Tab-separated table of C-alpha atoms in Angstrom:
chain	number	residue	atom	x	y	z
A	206	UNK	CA	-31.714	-27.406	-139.881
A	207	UNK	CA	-35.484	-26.930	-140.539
A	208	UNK	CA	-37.029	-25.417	-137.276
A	209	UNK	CA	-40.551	-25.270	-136.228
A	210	UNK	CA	-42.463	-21.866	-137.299
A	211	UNK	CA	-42.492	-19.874	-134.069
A	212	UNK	CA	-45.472	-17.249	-134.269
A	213	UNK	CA	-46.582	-15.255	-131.124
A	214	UNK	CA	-49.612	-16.611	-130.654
A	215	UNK	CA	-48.317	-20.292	-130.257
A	216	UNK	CA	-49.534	-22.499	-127.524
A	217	UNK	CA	-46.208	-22.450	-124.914
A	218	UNK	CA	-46.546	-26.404	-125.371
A	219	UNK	CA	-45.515	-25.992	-128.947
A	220	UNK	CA	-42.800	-24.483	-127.861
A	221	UNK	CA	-41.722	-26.697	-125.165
A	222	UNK	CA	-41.622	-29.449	-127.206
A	223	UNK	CA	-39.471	-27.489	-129.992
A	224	UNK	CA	-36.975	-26.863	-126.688
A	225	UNK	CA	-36.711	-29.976	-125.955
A	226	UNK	CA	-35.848	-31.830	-129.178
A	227	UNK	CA	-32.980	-33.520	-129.276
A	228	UNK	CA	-32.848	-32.731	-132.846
A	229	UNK	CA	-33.466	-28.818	-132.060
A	230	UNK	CA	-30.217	-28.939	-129.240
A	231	UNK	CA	-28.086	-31.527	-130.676
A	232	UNK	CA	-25.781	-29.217	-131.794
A	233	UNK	CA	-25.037	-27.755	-128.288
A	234	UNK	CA	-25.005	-29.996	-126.005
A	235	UNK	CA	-21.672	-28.445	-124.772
A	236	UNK	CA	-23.255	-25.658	-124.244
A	237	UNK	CA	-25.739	-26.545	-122.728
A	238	UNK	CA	-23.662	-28.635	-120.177
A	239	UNK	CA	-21.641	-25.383	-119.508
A	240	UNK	CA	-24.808	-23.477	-119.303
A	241	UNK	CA	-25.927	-25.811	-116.568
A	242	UNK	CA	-22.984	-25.608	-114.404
A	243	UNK	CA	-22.885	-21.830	-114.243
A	244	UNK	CA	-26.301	-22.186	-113.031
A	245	UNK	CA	-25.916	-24.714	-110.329
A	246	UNK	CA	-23.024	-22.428	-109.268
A	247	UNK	CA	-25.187	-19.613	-109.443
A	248	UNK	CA	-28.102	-21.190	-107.465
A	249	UNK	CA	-26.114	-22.195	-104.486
A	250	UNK	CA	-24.667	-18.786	-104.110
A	251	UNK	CA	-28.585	-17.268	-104.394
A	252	UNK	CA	-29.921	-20.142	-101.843
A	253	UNK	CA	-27.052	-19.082	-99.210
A	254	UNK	CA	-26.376	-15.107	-100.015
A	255	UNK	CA	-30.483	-14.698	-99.924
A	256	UNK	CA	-31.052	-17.027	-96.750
A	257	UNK	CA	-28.523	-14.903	-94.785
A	258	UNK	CA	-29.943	-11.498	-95.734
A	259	UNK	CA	-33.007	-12.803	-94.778
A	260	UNK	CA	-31.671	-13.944	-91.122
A	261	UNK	CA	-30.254	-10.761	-91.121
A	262	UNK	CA	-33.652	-8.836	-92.170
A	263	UNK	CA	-34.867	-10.515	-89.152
A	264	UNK	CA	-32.775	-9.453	-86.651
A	265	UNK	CA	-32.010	-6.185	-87.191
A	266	UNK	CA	-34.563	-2.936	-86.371
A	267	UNK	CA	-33.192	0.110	-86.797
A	268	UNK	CA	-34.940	-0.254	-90.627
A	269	UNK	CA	-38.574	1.384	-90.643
A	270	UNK	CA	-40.710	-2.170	-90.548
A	271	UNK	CA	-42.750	-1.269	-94.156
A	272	UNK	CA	-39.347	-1.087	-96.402
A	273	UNK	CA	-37.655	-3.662	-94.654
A	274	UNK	CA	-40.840	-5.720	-95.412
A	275	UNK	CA	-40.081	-5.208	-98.612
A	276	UNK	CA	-36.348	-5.550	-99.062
A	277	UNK	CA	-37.314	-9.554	-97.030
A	278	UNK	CA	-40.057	-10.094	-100.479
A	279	UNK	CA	-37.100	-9.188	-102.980
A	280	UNK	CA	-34.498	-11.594	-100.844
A	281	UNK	CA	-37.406	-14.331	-100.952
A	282	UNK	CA	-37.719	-14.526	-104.602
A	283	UNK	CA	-34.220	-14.167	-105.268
A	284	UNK	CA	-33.933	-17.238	-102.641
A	285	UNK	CA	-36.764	-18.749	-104.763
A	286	UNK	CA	-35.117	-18.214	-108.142
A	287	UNK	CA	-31.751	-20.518	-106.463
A	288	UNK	CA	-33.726	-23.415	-105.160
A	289	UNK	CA	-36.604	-23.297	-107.903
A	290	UNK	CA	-36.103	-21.759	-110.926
A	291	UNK	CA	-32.573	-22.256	-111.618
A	292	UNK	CA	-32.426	-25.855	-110.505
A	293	UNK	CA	-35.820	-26.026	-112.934
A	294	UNK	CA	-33.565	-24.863	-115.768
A	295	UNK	CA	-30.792	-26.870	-115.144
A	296	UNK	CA	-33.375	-30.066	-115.081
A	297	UNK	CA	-34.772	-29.350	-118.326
A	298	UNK	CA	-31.059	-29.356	-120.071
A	299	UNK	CA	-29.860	-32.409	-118.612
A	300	UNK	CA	-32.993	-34.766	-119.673
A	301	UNK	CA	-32.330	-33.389	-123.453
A	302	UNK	CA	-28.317	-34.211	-123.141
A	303	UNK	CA	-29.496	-37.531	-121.994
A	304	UNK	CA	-32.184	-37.793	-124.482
A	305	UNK	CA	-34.563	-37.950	-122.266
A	306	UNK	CA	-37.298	-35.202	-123.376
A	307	UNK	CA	-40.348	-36.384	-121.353
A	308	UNK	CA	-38.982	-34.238	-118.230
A	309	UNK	CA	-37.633	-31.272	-119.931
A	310	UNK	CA	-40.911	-31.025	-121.441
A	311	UNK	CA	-42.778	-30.351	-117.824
A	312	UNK	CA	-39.390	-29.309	-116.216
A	313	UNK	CA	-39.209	-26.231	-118.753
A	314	UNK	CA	-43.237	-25.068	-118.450
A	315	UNK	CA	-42.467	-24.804	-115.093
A	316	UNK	CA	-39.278	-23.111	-114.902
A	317	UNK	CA	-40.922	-20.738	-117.358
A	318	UNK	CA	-43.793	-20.155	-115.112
A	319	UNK	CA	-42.026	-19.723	-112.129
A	320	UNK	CA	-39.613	-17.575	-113.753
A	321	UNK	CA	-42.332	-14.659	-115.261
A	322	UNK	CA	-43.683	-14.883	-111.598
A	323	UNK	CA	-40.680	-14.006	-109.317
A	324	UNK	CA	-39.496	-12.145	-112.028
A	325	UNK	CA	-42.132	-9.542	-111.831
A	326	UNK	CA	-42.844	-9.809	-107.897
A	327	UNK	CA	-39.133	-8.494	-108.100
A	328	UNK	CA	-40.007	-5.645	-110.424
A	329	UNK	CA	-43.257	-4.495	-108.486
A	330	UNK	CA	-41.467	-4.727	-105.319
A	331	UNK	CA	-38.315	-2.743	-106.668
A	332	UNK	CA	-41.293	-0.390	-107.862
A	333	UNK	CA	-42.697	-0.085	-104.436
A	334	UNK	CA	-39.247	0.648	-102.618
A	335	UNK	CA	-38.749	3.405	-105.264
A	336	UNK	CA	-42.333	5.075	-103.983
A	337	UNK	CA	-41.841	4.064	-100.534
A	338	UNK	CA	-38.636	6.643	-100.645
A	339	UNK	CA	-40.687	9.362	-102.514
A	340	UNK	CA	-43.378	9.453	-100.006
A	341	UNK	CA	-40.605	9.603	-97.038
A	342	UNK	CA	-39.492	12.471	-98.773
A	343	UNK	CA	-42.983	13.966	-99.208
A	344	UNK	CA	-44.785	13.057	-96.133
A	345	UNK	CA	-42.300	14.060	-93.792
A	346	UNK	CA	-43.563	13.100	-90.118
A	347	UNK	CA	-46.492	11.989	-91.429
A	348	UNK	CA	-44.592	8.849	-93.056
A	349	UNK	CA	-45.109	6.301	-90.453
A	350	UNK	CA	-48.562	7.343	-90.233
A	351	UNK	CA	-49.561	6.972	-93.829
A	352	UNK	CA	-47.159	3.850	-94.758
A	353	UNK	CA	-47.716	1.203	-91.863
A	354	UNK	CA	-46.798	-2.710	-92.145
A	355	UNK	CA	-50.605	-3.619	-92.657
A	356	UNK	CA	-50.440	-1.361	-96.111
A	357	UNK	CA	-47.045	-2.534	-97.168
A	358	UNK	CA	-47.793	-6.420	-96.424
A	359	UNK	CA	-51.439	-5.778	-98.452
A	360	UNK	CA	-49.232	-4.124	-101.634
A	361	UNK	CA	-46.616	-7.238	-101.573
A	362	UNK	CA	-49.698	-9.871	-101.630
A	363	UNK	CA	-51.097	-8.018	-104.197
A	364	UNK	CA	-47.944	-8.205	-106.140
A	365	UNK	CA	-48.013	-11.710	-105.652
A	366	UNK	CA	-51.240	-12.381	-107.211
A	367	UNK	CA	-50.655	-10.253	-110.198
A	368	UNK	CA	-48.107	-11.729	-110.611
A	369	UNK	CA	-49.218	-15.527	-110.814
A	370	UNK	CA	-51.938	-14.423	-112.370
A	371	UNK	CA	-50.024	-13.033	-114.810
A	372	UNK	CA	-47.387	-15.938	-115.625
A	373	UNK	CA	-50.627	-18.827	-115.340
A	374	UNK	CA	-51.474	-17.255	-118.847
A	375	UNK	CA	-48.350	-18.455	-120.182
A	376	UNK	CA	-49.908	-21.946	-120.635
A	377	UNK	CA	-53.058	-20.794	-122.530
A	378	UNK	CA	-51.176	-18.380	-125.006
A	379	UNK	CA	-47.949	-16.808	-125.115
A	380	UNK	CA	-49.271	-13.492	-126.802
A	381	UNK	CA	-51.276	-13.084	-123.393
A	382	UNK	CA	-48.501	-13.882	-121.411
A	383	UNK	CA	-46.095	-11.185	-123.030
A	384	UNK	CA	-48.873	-8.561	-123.993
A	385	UNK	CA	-49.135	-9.115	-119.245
A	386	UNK	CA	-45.558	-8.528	-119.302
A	387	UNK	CA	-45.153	-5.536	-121.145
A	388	UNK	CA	-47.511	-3.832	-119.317
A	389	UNK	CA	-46.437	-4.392	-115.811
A	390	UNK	CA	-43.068	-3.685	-117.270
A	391	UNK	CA	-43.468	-0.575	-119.098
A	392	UNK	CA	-46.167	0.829	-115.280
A	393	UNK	CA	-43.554	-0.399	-113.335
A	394	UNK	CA	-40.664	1.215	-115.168
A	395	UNK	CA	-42.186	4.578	-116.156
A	396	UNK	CA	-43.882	4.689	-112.234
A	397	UNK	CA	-39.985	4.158	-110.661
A	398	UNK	CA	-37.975	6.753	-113.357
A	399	UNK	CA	-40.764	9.219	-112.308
A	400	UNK	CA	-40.411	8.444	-108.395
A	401	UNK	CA	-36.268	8.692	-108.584
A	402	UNK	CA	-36.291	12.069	-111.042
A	403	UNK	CA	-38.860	13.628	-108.214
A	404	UNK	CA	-36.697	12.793	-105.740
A	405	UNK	CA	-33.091	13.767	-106.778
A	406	UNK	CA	-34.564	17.313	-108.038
A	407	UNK	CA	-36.336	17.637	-104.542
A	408	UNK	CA	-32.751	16.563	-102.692
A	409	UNK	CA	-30.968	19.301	-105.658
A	410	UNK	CA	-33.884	21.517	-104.621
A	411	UNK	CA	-32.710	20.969	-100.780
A	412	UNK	CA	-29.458	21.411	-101.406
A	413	UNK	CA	-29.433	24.369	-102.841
A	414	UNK	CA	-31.867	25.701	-99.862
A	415	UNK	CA	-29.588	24.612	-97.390
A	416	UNK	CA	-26.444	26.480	-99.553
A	417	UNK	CA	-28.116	29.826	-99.774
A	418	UNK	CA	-30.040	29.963	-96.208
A	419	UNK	CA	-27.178	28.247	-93.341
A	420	UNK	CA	-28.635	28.480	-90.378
A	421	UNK	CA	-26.863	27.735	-87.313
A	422	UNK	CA	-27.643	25.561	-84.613
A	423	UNK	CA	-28.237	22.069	-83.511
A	424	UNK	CA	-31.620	21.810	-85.593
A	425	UNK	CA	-30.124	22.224	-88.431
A	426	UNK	CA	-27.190	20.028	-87.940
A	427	UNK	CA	-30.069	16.867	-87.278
A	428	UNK	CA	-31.792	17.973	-90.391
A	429	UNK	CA	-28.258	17.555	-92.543
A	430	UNK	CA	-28.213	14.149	-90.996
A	431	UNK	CA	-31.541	12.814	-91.538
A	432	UNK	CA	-31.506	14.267	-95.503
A	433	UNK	CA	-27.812	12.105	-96.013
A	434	UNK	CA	-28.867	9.103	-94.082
A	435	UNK	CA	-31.845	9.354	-96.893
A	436	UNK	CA	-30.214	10.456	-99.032
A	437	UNK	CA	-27.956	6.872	-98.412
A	438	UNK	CA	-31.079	4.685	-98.590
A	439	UNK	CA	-32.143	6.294	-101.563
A	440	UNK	CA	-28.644	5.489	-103.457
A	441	UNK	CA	-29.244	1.847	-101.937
A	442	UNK	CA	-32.390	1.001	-103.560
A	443	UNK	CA	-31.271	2.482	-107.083
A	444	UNK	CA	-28.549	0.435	-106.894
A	445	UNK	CA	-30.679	-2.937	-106.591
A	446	UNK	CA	-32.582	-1.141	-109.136
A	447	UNK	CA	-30.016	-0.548	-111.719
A	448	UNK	CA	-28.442	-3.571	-111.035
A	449	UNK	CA	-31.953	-5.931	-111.823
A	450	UNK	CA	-32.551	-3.543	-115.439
A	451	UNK	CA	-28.535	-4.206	-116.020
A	452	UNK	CA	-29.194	-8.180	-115.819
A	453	UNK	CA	-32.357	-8.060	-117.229
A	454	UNK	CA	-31.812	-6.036	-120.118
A	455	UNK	CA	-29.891	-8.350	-122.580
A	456	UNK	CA	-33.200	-10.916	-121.948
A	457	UNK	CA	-35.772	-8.814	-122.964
A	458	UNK	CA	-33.102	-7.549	-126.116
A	459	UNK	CA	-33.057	-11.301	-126.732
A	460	UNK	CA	-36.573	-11.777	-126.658
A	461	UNK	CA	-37.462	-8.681	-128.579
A	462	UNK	CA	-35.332	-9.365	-131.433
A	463	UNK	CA	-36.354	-12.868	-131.728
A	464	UNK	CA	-37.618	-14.049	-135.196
A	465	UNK	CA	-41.745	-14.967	-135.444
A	466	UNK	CA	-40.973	-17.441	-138.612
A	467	UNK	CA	-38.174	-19.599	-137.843
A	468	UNK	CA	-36.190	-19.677	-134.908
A	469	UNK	CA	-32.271	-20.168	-135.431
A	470	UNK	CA	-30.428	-22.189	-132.679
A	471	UNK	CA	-28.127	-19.007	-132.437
A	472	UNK	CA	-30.412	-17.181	-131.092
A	473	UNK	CA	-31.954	-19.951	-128.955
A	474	UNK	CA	-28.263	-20.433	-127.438
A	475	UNK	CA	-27.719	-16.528	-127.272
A	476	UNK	CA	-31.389	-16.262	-125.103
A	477	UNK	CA	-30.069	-19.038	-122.970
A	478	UNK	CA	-26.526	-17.282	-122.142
A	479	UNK	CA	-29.364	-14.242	-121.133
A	480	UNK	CA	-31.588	-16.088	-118.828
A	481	UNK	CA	-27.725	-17.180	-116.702
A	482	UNK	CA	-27.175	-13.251	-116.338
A	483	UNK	CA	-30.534	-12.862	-115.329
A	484	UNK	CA	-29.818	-15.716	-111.977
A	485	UNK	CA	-27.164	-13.297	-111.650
A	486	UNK	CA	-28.953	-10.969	-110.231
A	487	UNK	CA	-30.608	-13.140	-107.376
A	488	UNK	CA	-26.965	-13.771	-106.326
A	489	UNK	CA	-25.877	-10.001	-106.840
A	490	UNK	CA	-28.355	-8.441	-104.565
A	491	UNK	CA	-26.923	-9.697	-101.442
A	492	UNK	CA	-23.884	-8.459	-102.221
A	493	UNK	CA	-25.452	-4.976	-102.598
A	494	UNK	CA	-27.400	-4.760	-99.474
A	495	UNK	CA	-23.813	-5.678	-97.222
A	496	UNK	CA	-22.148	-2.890	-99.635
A	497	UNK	CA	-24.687	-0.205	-99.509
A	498	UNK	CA	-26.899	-0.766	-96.157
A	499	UNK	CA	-25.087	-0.771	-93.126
A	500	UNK	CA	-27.411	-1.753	-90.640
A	501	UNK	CA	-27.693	-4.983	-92.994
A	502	UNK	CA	-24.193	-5.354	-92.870
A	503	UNK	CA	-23.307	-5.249	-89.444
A	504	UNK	CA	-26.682	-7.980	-88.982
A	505	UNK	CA	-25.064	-9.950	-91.405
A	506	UNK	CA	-21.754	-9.934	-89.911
A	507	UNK	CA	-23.177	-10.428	-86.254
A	508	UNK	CA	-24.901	-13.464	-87.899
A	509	UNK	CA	-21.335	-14.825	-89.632
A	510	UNK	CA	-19.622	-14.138	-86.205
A	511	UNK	CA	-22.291	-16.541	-84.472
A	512	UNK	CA	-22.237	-19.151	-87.053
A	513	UNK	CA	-18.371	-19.560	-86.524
A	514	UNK	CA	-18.799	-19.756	-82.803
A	515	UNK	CA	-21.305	-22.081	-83.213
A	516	UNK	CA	-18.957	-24.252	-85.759
């Protein structure tokens, strides 16, 4: 099948239009229907896993008000990637099945832009839990003093903005949009492996303190807590962490790999199957913060318990 020469500077209209072909898809409209299902499933289970955390976020205090700030901005664009982005994607398949390619045109520009948005609010917010632990570690009492809500709220707008400012070049040039990608990417990635590596040597640095000098007494039995309940919230965090680079991972190998002449349907099918994994993770994460936060857990299961009463 001849395809339509794919270079990265392309208007993102080109490409649209390529997407939504019937004579570019034809061959997998199977798939495609599959594809959409898994989605739907997968939005639904984002919209009510992410809604709950969030009631949960709400009611619980015990969290310091700055991280659990930002643990409510990743749960609302995971809830934004069930009700928006995924439902997008899913609209943009079903016109083409039905051969009707006037709303997957519009459908799939803004899926795509709304996509590259929450997708990188999630990374710079991920990037900002990893430095909110480091400077808990560093700043000792003086935590609460340097890291307030006003700060925290300030850094989460500003991810915001970057953000869509980012993704709105994706309808002037793609180049732009990537080249903006890459490089909140590659600072985001580089700024959270340094924050992690300084803060397991410093907690192997502590350790080993604590091994050699034991010191008896009720001081030091309150400083053993307070290093393994951070030492808990640390594992927490790398967990969503590892968990968003796991299910984003085979995307950007997709994308990477992707031919600038002609684009094979193969590999248009194969970066499809990649963008499901990545509406994965919005329905992952809520699962991780009942498994590996406690105080989340026992708000979410408060909030369960109520809703059956209530029912």
């Amino acid at each position: 099948m001849e395809m339509k020469n794919l270079t990265g500077g392309e208007n993102p209209q080109t490409i649209a239009e390529l997407y939504c072909s019937v004579e570019f898809t034809g061959e997998v409209h199977g798939e495609l229907v599959f594809l959409s299902v898994i989605d739907t499933f997968l939005s639904i289970t984002a919209f009510l896993g992410n809604t709950l955390i969030l009631v949960a976020l709400h009611k619980d205090t015990s969290i310091h008000p700055p991280s659990r700030l930002l643990y409510r901005n990743l749960a609302i664009t995971d809830l934004c990637v069930g009700i928006i982005v995924g439902p997008l994607n899913v609209a943009h398949w079903t016109p083409v099945v039905n051969k009707r390619c006037d709303i997957c045109y519009y459908a799939l520009l803004t899926a795509y832009f709304a996509g590259v948005t929450l997708c990188s609010v999630s990374l710079i917010t991920l990037t900002a839990i990893s430095v909110d632990r480091l400077l808990a570690l560093l700043l000792g009492l003086r935590y609460r003093q340097v890291v307030t809500l006003k700060r925290t709220r300030l850094i989460a707008i500003g991810g915001w903005i970057v953000s869509v400012v980012g993704a709105s070049t994706s309808f002037l040039n793609l180049f732009i949009v990537s080249l903006c990608q890459y490089i909140v990417t590659a600072f985001c990635l580089v700024t959270t492996i340094c924050a992690y590596t300084k803060i397991f040597m410093s907690l192997r640095h502590n350790q080993i303190h604590v091994q050699n000098h034991v010191v008896q007494g009720q001081s030091s039995q309150a400083k053993t807590l307070n290093v393994a309940r951070y030492r808990k919230a640390v594992y927490s965090a790398l967990w969503v962490q590892v968990t968003l680079v796991i299910c984003y991972l085979p995307y950007s190998i997709a994308v990477a790999l992707t031919p600038q002449g002609r684009l094979p349907l193969s590999t248009y099918l194969a970066r499809q199957f990649t963008v499901t994994l990545v509406f994965l993770n919005s329905s992952l994460n809520p699962f991780l913060y009942c498994w590996k936060i406690t105080e989340v857990r026992q708000a979410v299961k408060e909030t369960l318990r109520q809703l059956h009463v209530c029912t």
